[in-house]
Short mmCIF file of C-alpha atoms in Angstrom, two decimals:
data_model
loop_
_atom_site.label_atom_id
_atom_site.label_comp_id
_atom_site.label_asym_id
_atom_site.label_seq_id
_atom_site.Cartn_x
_atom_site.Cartn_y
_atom_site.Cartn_z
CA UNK A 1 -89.29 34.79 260.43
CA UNK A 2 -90.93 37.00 263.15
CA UNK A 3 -93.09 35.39 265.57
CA UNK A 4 -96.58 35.81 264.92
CA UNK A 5 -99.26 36.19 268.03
CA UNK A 6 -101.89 34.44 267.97
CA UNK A 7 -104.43 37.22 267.64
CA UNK A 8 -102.39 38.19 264.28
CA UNK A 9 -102.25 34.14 262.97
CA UNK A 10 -106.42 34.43 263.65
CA UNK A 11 -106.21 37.91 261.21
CA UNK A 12 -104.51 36.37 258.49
CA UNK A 13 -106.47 33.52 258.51
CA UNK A 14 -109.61 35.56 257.98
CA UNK A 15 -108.25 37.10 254.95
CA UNK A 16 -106.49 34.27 253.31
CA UNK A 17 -106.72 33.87 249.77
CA UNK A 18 -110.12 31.54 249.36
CA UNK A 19 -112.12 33.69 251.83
CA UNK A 20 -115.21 36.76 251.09
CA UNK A 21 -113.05 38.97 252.98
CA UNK A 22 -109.78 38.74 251.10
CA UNK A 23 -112.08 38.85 247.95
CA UNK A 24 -113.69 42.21 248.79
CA UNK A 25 -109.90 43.47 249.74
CA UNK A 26 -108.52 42.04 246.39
CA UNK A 27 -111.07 44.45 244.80
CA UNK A 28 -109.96 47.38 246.54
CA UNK A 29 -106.47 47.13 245.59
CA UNK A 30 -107.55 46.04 241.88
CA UNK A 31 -109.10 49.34 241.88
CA UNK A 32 -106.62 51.36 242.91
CA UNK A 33 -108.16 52.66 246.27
CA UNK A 34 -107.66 52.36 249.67
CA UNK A 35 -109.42 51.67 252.84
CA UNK A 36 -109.29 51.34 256.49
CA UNK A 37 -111.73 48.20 258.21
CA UNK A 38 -112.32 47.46 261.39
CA UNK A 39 -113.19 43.39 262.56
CA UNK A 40 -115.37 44.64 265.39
CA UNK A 41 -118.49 46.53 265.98
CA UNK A 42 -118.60 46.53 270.13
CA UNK A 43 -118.74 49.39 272.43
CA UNK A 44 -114.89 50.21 272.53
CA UNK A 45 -115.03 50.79 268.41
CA UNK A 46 -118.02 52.12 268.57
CA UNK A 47 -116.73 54.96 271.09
CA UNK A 48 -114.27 56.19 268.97
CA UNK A 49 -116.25 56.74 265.75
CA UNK A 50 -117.40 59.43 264.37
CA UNK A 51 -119.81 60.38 261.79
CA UNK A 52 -120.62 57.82 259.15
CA UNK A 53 -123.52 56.07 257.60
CA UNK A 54 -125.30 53.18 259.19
CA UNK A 55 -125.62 50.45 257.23
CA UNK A 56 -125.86 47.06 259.27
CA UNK A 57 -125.98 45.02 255.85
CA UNK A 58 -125.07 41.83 254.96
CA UNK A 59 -121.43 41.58 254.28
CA UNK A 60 -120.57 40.68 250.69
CA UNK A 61 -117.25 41.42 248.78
CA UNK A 62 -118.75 43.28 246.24
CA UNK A 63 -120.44 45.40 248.72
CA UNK A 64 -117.27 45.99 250.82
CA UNK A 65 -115.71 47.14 247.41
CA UNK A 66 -118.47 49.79 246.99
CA UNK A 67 -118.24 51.09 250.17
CA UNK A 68 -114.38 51.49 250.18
CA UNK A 69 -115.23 54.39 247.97
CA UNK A 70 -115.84 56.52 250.30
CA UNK A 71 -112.86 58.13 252.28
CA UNK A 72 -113.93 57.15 255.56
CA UNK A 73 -113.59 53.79 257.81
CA UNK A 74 -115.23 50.32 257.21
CA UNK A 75 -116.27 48.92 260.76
CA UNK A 76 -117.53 44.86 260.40
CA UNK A 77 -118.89 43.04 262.65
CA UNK A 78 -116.92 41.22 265.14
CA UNK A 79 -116.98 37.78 262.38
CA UNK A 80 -116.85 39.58 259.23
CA UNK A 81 -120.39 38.96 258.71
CA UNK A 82 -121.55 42.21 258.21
CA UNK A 83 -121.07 45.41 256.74
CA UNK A 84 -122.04 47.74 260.48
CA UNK A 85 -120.99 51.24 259.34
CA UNK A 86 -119.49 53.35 256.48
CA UNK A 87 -117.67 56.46 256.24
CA UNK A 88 -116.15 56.76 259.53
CA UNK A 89 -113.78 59.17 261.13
CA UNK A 90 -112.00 56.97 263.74
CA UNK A 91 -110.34 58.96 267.04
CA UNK A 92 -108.11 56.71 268.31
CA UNK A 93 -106.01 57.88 271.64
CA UNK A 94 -103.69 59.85 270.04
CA UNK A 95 -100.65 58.90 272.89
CA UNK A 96 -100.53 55.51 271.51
CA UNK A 97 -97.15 55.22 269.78
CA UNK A 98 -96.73 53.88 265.89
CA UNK A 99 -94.42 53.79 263.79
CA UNK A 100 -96.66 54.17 260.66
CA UNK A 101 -96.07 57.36 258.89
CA UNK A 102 -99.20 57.32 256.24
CA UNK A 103 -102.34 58.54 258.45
CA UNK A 104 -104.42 55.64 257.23
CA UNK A 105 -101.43 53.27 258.82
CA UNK A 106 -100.91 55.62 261.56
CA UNK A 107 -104.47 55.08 262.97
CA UNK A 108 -104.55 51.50 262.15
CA UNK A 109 -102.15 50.76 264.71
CA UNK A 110 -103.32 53.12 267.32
CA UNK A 111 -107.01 51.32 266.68
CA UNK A 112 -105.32 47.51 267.17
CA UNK A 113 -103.20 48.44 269.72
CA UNK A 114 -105.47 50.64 272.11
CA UNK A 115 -108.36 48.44 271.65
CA UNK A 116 -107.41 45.05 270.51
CA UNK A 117 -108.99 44.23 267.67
CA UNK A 118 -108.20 43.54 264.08
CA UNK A 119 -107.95 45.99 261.74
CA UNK A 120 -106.86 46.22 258.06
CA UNK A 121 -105.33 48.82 256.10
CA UNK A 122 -105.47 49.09 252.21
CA UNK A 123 -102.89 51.42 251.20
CA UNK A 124 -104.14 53.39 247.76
CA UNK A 125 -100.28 54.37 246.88
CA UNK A 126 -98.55 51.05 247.44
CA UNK A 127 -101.74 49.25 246.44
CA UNK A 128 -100.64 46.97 249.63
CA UNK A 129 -102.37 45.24 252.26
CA UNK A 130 -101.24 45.43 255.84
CA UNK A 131 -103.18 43.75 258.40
CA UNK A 132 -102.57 44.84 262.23
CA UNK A 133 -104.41 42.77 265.49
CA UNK A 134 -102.85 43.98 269.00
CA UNK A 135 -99.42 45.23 269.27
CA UNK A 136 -98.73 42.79 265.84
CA UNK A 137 -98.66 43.65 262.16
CA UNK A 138 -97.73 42.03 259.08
CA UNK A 139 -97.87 43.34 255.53
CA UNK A 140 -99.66 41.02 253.04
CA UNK A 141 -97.37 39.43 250.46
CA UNK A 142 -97.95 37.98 247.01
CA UNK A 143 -99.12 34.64 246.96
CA UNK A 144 -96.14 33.52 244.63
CA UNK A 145 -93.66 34.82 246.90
CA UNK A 146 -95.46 33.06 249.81
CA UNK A 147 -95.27 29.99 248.06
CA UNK A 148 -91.33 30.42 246.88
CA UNK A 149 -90.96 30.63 250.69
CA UNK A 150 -92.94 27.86 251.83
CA UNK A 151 -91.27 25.73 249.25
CA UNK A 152 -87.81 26.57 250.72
CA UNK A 153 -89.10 25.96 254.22
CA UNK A 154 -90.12 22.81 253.29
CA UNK A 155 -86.98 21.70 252.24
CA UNK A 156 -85.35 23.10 254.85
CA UNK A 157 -87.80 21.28 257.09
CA UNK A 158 -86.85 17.91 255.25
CA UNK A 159 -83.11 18.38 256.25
CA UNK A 160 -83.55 19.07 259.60
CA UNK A 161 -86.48 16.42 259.92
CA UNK A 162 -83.69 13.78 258.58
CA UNK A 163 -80.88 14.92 261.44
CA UNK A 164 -84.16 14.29 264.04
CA UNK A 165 -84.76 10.95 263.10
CA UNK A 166 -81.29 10.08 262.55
CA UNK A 167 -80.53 11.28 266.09
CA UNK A 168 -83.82 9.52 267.41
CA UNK A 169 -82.28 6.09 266.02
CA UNK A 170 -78.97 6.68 267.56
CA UNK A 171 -80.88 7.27 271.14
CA UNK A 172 -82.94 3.91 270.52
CA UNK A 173 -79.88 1.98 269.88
CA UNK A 174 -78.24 3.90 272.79
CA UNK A 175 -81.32 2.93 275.33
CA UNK A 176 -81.44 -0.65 274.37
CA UNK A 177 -77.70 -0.86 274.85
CA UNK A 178 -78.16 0.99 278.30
CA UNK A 179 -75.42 3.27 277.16
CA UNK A 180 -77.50 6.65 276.98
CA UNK A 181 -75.88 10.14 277.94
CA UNK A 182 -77.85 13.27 279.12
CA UNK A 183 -75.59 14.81 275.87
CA UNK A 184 -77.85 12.12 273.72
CA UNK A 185 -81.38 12.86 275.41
CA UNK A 186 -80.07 17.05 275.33
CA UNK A 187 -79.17 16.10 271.40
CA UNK A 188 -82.59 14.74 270.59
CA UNK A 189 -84.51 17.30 272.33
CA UNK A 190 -82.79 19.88 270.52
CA UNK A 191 -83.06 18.41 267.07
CA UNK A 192 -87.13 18.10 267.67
CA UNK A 193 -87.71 21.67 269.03
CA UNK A 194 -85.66 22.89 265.68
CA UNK A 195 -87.91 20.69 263.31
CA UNK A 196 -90.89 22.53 265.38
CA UNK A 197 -89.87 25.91 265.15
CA UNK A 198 -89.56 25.43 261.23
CA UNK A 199 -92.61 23.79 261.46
CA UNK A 200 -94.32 27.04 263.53
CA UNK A 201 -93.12 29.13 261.09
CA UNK A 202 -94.45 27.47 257.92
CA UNK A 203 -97.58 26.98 259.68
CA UNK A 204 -97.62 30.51 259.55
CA UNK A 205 -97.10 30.70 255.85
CA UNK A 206 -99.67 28.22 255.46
CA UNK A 207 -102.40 30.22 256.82
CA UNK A 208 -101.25 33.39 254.81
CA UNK A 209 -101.82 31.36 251.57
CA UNK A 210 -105.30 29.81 252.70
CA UNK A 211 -106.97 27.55 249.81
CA UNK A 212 -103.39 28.27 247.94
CA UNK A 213 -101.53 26.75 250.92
CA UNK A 214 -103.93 22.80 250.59
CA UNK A 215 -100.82 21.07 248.92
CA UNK A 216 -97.97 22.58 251.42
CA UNK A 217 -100.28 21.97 254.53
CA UNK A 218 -99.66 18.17 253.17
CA UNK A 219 -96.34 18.13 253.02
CA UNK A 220 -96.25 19.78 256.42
CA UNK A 221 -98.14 17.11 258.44
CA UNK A 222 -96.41 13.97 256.23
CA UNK A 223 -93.03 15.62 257.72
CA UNK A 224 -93.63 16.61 261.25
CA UNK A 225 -95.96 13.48 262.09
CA UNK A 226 -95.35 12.81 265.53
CA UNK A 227 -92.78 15.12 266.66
CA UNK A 228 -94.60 16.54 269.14
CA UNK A 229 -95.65 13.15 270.97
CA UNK A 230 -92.22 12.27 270.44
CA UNK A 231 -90.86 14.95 272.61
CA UNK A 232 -93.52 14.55 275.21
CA UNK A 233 -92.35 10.65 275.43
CA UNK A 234 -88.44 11.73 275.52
CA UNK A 235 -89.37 13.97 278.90
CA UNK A 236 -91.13 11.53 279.92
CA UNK A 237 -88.31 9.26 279.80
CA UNK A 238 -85.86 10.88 281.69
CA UNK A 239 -87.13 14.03 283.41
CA UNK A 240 -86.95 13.46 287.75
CA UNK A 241 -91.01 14.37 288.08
CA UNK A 242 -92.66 12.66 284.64
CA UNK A 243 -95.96 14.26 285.46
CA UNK A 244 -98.28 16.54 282.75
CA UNK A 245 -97.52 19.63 284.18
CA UNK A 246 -93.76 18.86 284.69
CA UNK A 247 -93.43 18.03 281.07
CA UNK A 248 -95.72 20.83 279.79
CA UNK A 249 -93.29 23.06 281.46
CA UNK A 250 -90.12 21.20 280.10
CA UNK A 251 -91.76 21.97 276.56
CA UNK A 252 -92.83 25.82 277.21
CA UNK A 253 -88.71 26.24 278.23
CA UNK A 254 -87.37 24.93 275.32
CA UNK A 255 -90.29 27.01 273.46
CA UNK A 256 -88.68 30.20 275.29
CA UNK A 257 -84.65 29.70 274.27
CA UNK A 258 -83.87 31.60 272.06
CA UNK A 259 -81.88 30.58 269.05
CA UNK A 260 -77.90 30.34 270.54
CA UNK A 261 -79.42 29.06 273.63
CA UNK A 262 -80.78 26.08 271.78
CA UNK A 263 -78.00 25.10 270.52
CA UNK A 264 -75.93 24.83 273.17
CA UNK A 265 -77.15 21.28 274.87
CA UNK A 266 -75.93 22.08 278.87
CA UNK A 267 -79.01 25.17 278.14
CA UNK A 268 -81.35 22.55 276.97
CA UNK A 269 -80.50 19.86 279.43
CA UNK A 270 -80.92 22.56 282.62
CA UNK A 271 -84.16 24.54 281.13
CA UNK A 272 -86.06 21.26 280.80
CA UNK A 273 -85.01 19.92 284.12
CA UNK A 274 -82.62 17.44 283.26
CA UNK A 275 -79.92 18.53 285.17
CA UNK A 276 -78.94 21.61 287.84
CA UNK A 277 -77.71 24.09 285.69
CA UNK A 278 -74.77 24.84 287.96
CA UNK A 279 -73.82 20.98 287.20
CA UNK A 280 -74.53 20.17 283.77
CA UNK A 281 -72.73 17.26 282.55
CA UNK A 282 -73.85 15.71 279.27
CA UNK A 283 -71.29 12.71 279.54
CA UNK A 284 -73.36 11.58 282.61
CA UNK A 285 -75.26 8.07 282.23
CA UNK A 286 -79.33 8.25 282.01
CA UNK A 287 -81.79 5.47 281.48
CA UNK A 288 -85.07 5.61 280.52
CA UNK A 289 -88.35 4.60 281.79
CA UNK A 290 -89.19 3.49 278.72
CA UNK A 291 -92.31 5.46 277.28
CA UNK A 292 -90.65 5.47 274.23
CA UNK A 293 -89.89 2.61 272.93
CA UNK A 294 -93.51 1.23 274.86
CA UNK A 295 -95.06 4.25 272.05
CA UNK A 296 -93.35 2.46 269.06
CA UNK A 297 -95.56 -1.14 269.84
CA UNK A 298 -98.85 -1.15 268.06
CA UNK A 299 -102.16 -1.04 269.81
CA UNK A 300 -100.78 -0.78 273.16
CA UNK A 301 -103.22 1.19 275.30
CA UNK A 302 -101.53 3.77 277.00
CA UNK A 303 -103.06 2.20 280.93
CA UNK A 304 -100.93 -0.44 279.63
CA UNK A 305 -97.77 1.53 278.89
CA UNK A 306 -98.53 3.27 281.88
CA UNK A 307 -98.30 0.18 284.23
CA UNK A 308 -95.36 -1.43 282.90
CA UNK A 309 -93.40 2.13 283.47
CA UNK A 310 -95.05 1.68 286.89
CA UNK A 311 -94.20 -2.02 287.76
CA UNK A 312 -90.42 -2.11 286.29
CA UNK A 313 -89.54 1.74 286.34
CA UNK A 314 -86.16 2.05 283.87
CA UNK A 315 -85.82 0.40 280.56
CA UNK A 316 -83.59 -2.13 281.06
CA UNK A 317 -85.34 -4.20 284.02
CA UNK A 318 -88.37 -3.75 281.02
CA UNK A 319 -86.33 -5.69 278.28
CA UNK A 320 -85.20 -8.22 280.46
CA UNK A 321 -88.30 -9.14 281.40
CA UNK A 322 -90.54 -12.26 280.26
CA UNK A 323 -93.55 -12.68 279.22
CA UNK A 324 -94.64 -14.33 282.55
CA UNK A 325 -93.28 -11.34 283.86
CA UNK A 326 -95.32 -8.93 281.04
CA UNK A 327 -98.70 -11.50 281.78
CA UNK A 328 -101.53 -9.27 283.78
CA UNK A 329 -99.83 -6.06 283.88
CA UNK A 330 -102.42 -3.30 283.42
CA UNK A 331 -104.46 -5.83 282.78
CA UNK A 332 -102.72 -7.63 279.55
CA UNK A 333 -103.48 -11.02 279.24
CA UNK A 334 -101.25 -13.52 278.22
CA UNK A 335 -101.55 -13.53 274.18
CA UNK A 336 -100.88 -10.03 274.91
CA UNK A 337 -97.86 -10.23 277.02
CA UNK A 338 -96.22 -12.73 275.09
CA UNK A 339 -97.11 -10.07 271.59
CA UNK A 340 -95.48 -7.09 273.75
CA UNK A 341 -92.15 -9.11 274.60
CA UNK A 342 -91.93 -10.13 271.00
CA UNK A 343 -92.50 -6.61 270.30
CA UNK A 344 -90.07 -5.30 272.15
CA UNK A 345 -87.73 -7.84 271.15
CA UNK A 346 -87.66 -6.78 267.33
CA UNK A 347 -87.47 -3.04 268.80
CA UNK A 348 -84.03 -4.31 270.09
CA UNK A 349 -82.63 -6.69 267.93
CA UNK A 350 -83.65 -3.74 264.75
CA UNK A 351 -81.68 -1.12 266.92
CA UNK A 352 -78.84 -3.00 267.24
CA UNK A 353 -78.51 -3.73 263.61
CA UNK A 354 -78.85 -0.30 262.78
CA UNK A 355 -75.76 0.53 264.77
CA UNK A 356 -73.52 -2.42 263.97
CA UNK A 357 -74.34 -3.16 260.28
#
């Protein structure tokens, strides 16, 4: 699926199935004419109109519907809220290039693209709704269709959600044992950006079907949970510089590869920073910090998780130490500490029954 920007994500939202808008459309196309709107009344749409009637009335989908009658353009205000003119002749420049062939398409994307706005064409032949915000377009589809797709995403999402946490397990038992590789940390940071991008693109879906989409959008956030955080904590972990804007930039590179890049793991482990990537070698011994596994205890403030990283700096010294040793860090007090070893402790001894059972 096609990455959507976000301007385009914000049009389809606005006429999802469940909203005034994509009522008033729906009656357009259920009476077999077309129509050309524009989401925006300011100066720059405004310029390139010509002729019309005036109306500056409420908006209402019935209304919309009545005014589609005419040949001309629909301009709305910049929320949809009202109806500003009717009847239009747009100019648009006439150098901007389109593909479109149909003149109603053909000015639609010289509108969105000149000026930046939203714009939506009703074609009256293929009684079809395309929908066009910048230099992005996307032709409406049926809302069966959309949910046939989102179904299959879903379970393709499942799949891949079940390598992630199979992989995240491995790493956990891998950290605990001190045995990690940067080929493990490359592994897991692979698998999560995968279970992301599916998860982008079904967002996308999601919007498309609107009030339809409730019982997907479900699904969706049951399945991804923490995925996100997850992948934060794994940079965290092991990158040379942990800091916000260090990881932030980690997570726009792997947002950047494209598709054969991600899956090979030297790409992954140089474009986050892991390694040089002249001198990638994923058989090479890491350890953690230990941001991690701190996540996984319950109630821990993250001051807390914070300090410990601070005071003991790699996993390992972490696990080995006491509660004595746990007792006033960040400011945990000794119930605390002695709640945090345990903690830990059934982190470890679960990890290592998951690889040895």
């Amino acid at each position: 699926m096609p990455h959507r920007s976000e301007d385009l994500r914000e049009a389809l939202a606005r006429i999802a199935p469940g909203t005034a808008l994509r009522d008033g459309l729906d009656r357009i196309v259920r009476a077999k004419r077309g129509a050309l709107v524009v989401v925006s009344d300011g100066p720059d749409v405004l310029a390139i109109c010509s002729g019309g009637l005036l109306l500056d009335a409420p908006f209402s989908p019935q209304r919309l519907a009545e005014v589609a009658k005419m040949d001309g353009a629909i301009i709305l205000a910049a929320d949809a809220s009202r109806i500003a003119r009717a009847n239009v002749h747009l100019v648009p420049d006439p150098t901007v290039p389109t593909v479109e062939t149909g003149t109603r398409h053909r000015t639609a994307e010289r509108v969105a693209r000149s000026l930046g706005v939203q714009v939506i064409s009703v074609s009256e032949a293929m009684q079809s709704i395309g929908v066009y915000a910048g230099d992005a377009k996307q032709q409406l589809e049926e809302i069966p269709r959309l949910l046939g797709r989102a179904n299959q995403a879903i379970q393709a999402l499942e799949r891949y959600k079940v390598r992630l946490d199979d992989t995240a397990t491995t790493l956990t038992t891998l950290e605990v044992e001190d045995l990690a590789t940067l080929r493990d940390v490359a592994a897991m940071l692979q698998r999560s950006e995968t279970v992301r991008r599916v998860a982008e693109d079904l967002q996308s879906t999601i919007i498309e079907l609107g009030v339809e989409g409730a019982h997907v959008r479900l699904q969706l956030e049951e399945l991804v949970g923490d995925v996100d955080d997850d992948r934060a904590l794994v940079l965290r972990d092991y990158l040379p510089d942990d800091s916000p804007p260090q990881v932030e930039d980690a997570l726009k590179g792997m947002a950047n590869l494209s598709t054969d890049e991600l899956l090979d793991l030297r790409v992954v482990a140089a474009t986050v920073g892991l390694s040089e990537p002249e001198d990638v070698d994923l058989d090479v011994s890491v350890t953690p910090r230990g941001y991690r596994l701190l996540t996984k205890l319950p109630r821990l403030p993250e001051r807390v998780v914070d300090a410990m990283v601070g005071r003991f700096a790699t996993l390992p010294r972490l696990l080995r130490a006491t509660a004595n040793d746990l007792d006033g860090v960040g400011g945990l007090g000794r119930a605390d500490a002695y709640a945090v070893k345990d903690g830990l402790s059934r982190i470890t001894e679960s990890a290592l029954l998951d690889r040895y059972r």
